[in-house]
C-alpha cells in the first residue's frame, strides 16, 4: 500500500513540519503546494527545511483565495504531476497544511488496504442541507464572484456580509441586470467537504476526463 499526501499550505511552517513528520514513513510520498501569495520568508523556510527529503516534491504554485478557482488548479496540478513524475501510488489524500491525523500510520494503511479500490469523498446532491441560506448551494454556482486579496464578493445575491436588507436591495437591482451563470449541460452539482482520498483508478479517470473535455 502506497500513499501520497497532497498538501495545500500557505502558513504555519512548524505545523506543516509536524504534520509531515507524523505521516512520514516507508511507501509515503508528499506533494506540497505553497500558495503563490505566501510571504517569501515563509516560503523560503518551508523549502529550506524540506527540500532534502527524497519523498517530498514541490509542485507548480497558484494563487489560492478562499473558494477561488486557484484551489482547483493547485489540486489538479498535484494529480497531474503525480502522473507525470511516474510516482507509484495506490491512494492520494488531499489535505491542508493545518490538518493533523487522529489515527496512527498503521491504522491509516490498514484502513486503505481493507477498502482497496474504493475512494472516499464527502458530497451531497444540491440542494445541500448545510446551506439553507444559499438556496441549498445553488447561489454558489448561479452567482458571479469577484475576489480581492482580502474578500470575496458575490453578485447579485451576496454583496454585503451580515447585511440582509442591503443584500435584498442589491438583489432586486442587480438581479435584473446580471444574469445567472449557466451550469454545464449534462452535469448536476454536488457539494461537500473539499478534502478526499482517491484510489489510483479514480485519479486516472479524473485526469482522463478533464483532458478529453478541456
Tab-separated table of C-alpha atoms in Angstrom, residues 7-203:
chain	number	residue	atom	x	y	z
A	7	UNK	CA	-0.907	19.100	0.909
A	8	UNK	CA	-2.084	22.642	0.146
A	9	UNK	CA	-0.390	25.045	2.547
A	10	UNK	CA	0.085	28.791	2.955
A	11	UNK	CA	1.231	29.488	6.535
A	12	UNK	CA	2.391	27.976	9.842
A	13	UNK	CA	5.566	26.160	8.675
A	14	UNK	CA	6.151	24.473	12.043
A	15	UNK	CA	2.713	22.919	11.931
A	16	UNK	CA	3.387	21.658	8.398
A	17	UNK	CA	6.683	20.111	9.508
A	18	UNK	CA	4.942	18.407	12.414
A	19	UNK	CA	2.254	17.033	10.091
A	20	UNK	CA	4.798	15.630	7.642
A	21	UNK	CA	6.888	14.101	10.409
A	22	UNK	CA	3.778	12.421	11.802
A	23	UNK	CA	2.724	10.905	8.463
A	24	UNK	CA	6.186	10.115	7.092
A	25	UNK	CA	7.260	6.550	6.569
A	26	UNK	CA	8.000	3.837	4.070
A	27	UNK	CA	5.769	3.956	0.975
A	28	UNK	CA	4.713	7.550	1.684
A	29	UNK	CA	5.126	10.455	-0.759
A	30	UNK	CA	4.331	14.134	-0.169
A	31	UNK	CA	3.325	16.631	-2.845
A	32	UNK	CA	3.465	20.160	-1.417
A	33	UNK	CA	1.680	23.159	-2.895
A	34	UNK	CA	2.637	26.513	-1.366
A	35	UNK	CA	0.161	29.289	-2.103
A	36	UNK	CA	1.735	31.703	-4.578
A	37	UNK	CA	0.760	34.674	-2.406
A	38	UNK	CA	2.503	33.219	0.664
A	39	UNK	CA	5.037	35.523	2.303
A	40	UNK	CA	8.511	34.946	0.851
A	41	UNK	CA	10.059	34.275	4.273
A	42	UNK	CA	7.539	31.528	4.973
A	43	UNK	CA	8.097	30.033	1.521
A	44	UNK	CA	11.877	30.015	1.994
A	45	UNK	CA	11.569	28.437	5.443
A	46	UNK	CA	9.396	25.608	4.135
A	47	UNK	CA	11.608	24.864	1.144
A	48	UNK	CA	14.835	25.022	3.157
A	49	UNK	CA	13.514	22.612	5.773
A	50	UNK	CA	12.025	20.059	3.368
A	51	UNK	CA	13.983	20.229	0.114
A	52	UNK	CA	16.472	17.487	1.037
A	53	UNK	CA	13.853	14.855	1.762
A	54	UNK	CA	13.680	12.447	-1.161
A	55	UNK	CA	9.980	11.678	-0.775
A	56	UNK	CA	8.840	15.311	-0.909
A	57	UNK	CA	8.057	17.148	-4.153
A	58	UNK	CA	7.080	20.804	-4.551
A	59	UNK	CA	4.517	21.358	-7.283
A	60	UNK	CA	3.733	24.342	-9.510
A	61	UNK	CA	2.230	27.170	-7.479
A	62	UNK	CA	-1.069	29.031	-7.905
A	63	UNK	CA	-2.716	31.910	-6.070
A	64	UNK	CA	-5.324	30.344	-3.777
A	65	UNK	CA	-8.076	32.582	-2.439
A	66	UNK	CA	-10.811	31.159	-0.234
A	67	UNK	CA	-13.312	29.373	-2.510
A	68	UNK	CA	-11.314	30.613	-5.504
A	69	UNK	CA	-10.503	28.605	-8.625
A	70	UNK	CA	-6.799	28.586	-7.704
A	71	UNK	CA	-7.543	25.834	-5.188
A	72	UNK	CA	-8.927	23.688	-8.007
A	73	UNK	CA	-5.870	24.455	-10.144
A	74	UNK	CA	-3.477	23.543	-7.334
A	75	UNK	CA	-5.294	20.292	-6.614
A	76	UNK	CA	-5.404	19.228	-10.250
A	77	UNK	CA	-1.755	20.229	-10.687
A	78	UNK	CA	-0.841	17.829	-7.897
A	79	UNK	CA	-2.643	14.964	-9.610
A	80	UNK	CA	-1.015	15.776	-12.958
A	81	UNK	CA	2.486	15.931	-11.503
A	82	UNK	CA	1.892	12.688	-9.658
A	83	UNK	CA	1.318	11.009	-13.022
A	84	UNK	CA	3.960	12.979	-14.941
A	85	UNK	CA	6.652	12.179	-12.360
A	86	UNK	CA	5.662	8.489	-12.636
A	87	UNK	CA	5.252	8.207	-8.877
A	88	UNK	CA	3.876	4.833	-7.852
A	89	UNK	CA	0.821	5.167	-5.586
A	90	UNK	CA	-2.388	3.474	-4.516
A	91	UNK	CA	-4.139	6.379	-2.808
A	92	UNK	CA	-3.901	10.173	-2.920
A	93	UNK	CA	-5.129	12.093	0.127
A	94	UNK	CA	-5.849	15.805	-0.259
A	95	UNK	CA	-5.059	17.759	2.902
A	96	UNK	CA	-4.334	21.266	4.123
A	97	UNK	CA	-1.158	22.270	5.932
A	98	UNK	CA	-3.260	22.795	9.046
A	99	UNK	CA	-4.598	19.243	9.256
A	100	UNK	CA	-3.343	16.627	11.693
A	101	UNK	CA	-4.175	12.898	11.869
A	102	UNK	CA	-6.121	11.432	14.783
A	103	UNK	CA	-5.143	7.865	13.842
A	104	UNK	CA	-1.766	6.127	13.618
A	105	UNK	CA	0.014	5.437	10.340
A	106	UNK	CA	-0.612	1.744	10.897
A	107	UNK	CA	-4.345	2.354	11.169
A	108	UNK	CA	-4.380	4.533	8.032
A	109	UNK	CA	-2.537	1.937	5.957
A	110	UNK	CA	-4.667	-0.935	7.216
A	111	UNK	CA	-7.863	1.060	6.523
A	112	UNK	CA	-6.935	1.690	2.899
A	113	UNK	CA	-5.755	-1.892	2.475
A	114	UNK	CA	-9.083	-3.152	3.797
A	115	UNK	CA	-11.043	-0.848	1.457
A	116	UNK	CA	-8.660	-1.007	-1.502
A	117	UNK	CA	-10.344	0.088	-4.708
A	118	UNK	CA	-12.772	2.463	-3.013
A	119	UNK	CA	-12.461	6.249	-2.892
A	120	UNK	CA	-13.689	8.499	-0.099
A	121	UNK	CA	-15.312	11.848	-0.779
A	122	UNK	CA	-17.943	13.781	1.173
A	123	UNK	CA	-20.722	15.063	-1.087
A	124	UNK	CA	-24.471	15.509	-1.327
A	125	UNK	CA	-26.648	16.438	-4.263
A	126	UNK	CA	-27.905	20.029	-4.397
A	127	UNK	CA	-29.858	21.402	-2.657
A	128	UNK	CA	-27.341	20.705	0.130
A	129	UNK	CA	-28.953	20.823	3.611
A	130	UNK	CA	-25.908	22.554	5.110
A	131	UNK	CA	-26.510	25.702	3.019
A	132	UNK	CA	-30.177	26.662	3.568
A	133	UNK	CA	-29.472	30.396	3.145
A	134	UNK	CA	-27.786	29.842	-0.207
A	135	UNK	CA	-30.670	28.023	-1.903
A	136	UNK	CA	-29.034	24.759	-0.893
A	137	UNK	CA	-25.845	25.756	-2.699
A	138	UNK	CA	-27.306	26.968	-5.967
A	139	UNK	CA	-26.218	30.538	-5.116
A	140	UNK	CA	-22.664	29.268	-5.278
A	141	UNK	CA	-22.918	28.305	-8.923
A	142	UNK	CA	-25.514	30.805	-10.164
A	143	UNK	CA	-23.949	33.973	-8.707
A	144	UNK	CA	-20.974	35.813	-10.154
A	145	UNK	CA	-17.994	36.334	-7.836
A	146	UNK	CA	-15.316	38.989	-7.636
A	147	UNK	CA	-12.378	38.098	-5.428
A	148	UNK	CA	-9.878	40.564	-3.998
A	149	UNK	CA	-6.870	39.834	-1.799
A	150	UNK	CA	-8.963	40.326	1.336
A	151	UNK	CA	-12.559	39.452	0.485
A	152	UNK	CA	-14.895	37.611	-1.859
A	153	UNK	CA	-17.909	39.469	-3.275
A	154	UNK	CA	-20.894	37.581	-4.649
A	155	UNK	CA	-23.283	39.186	-7.159
A	156	UNK	CA	-26.185	39.621	-7.165
A	157	UNK	CA	-27.319	37.767	-4.020
A	158	UNK	CA	-24.485	38.303	-1.536
A	159	UNK	CA	-22.672	41.596	-1.681
A	160	UNK	CA	-22.662	42.763	1.926
A	161	UNK	CA	-21.678	40.397	4.713
A	162	UNK	CA	-24.255	40.189	7.522
A	163	UNK	CA	-26.382	42.926	5.899
A	164	UNK	CA	-29.538	41.101	4.710
A	165	UNK	CA	-31.529	44.274	3.950
A	166	UNK	CA	-28.804	45.736	1.775
A	167	UNK	CA	-28.395	42.379	0.066
A	168	UNK	CA	-32.131	42.333	-0.671
A	169	UNK	CA	-31.900	45.786	-2.288
A	170	UNK	CA	-28.848	44.784	-4.325
A	171	UNK	CA	-30.523	41.537	-5.339
A	172	UNK	CA	-33.545	43.451	-6.582
A	173	UNK	CA	-31.471	45.980	-8.511
A	174	UNK	CA	-28.651	43.804	-9.809
A	175	UNK	CA	-30.705	40.644	-10.248
A	176	UNK	CA	-32.407	42.262	-13.204
A	177	UNK	CA	-29.110	43.346	-14.729
A	178	UNK	CA	-26.729	40.484	-14.091
A	179	UNK	CA	-27.962	37.130	-15.459
A	180	UNK	CA	-27.405	33.880	-13.582
A	181	UNK	CA	-24.375	31.824	-14.509
A	182	UNK	CA	-25.182	28.749	-16.574
A	183	UNK	CA	-24.146	25.361	-15.224
A	184	UNK	CA	-22.606	22.995	-17.825
A	185	UNK	CA	-25.210	20.915	-19.638
A	186	UNK	CA	-25.227	17.245	-18.756
A	187	UNK	CA	-23.895	17.701	-15.218
A	188	UNK	CA	-25.646	18.081	-11.868
A	189	UNK	CA	-23.982	19.889	-8.943
A	190	UNK	CA	-22.981	18.241	-5.668
A	191	UNK	CA	-21.465	19.886	-2.603
A	192	UNK	CA	-19.491	18.851	0.442
A	193	UNK	CA	-16.068	18.888	2.045
A	194	UNK	CA	-13.067	19.920	-0.039
A	195	UNK	CA	-10.840	17.066	1.090
A	196	UNK	CA	-10.867	13.463	-0.102
A	197	UNK	CA	-8.912	10.233	-0.586
A	198	UNK	CA	-8.915	8.870	-4.137
A	199	UNK	CA	-7.868	5.432	-5.363
A	200	UNK	CA	-5.431	5.382	-8.288
A	201	UNK	CA	-8.046	4.189	-10.803
A	202	UNK	CA	-10.222	7.179	-9.984
A	203	UNK	CA	-7.310	9.621	-10.150
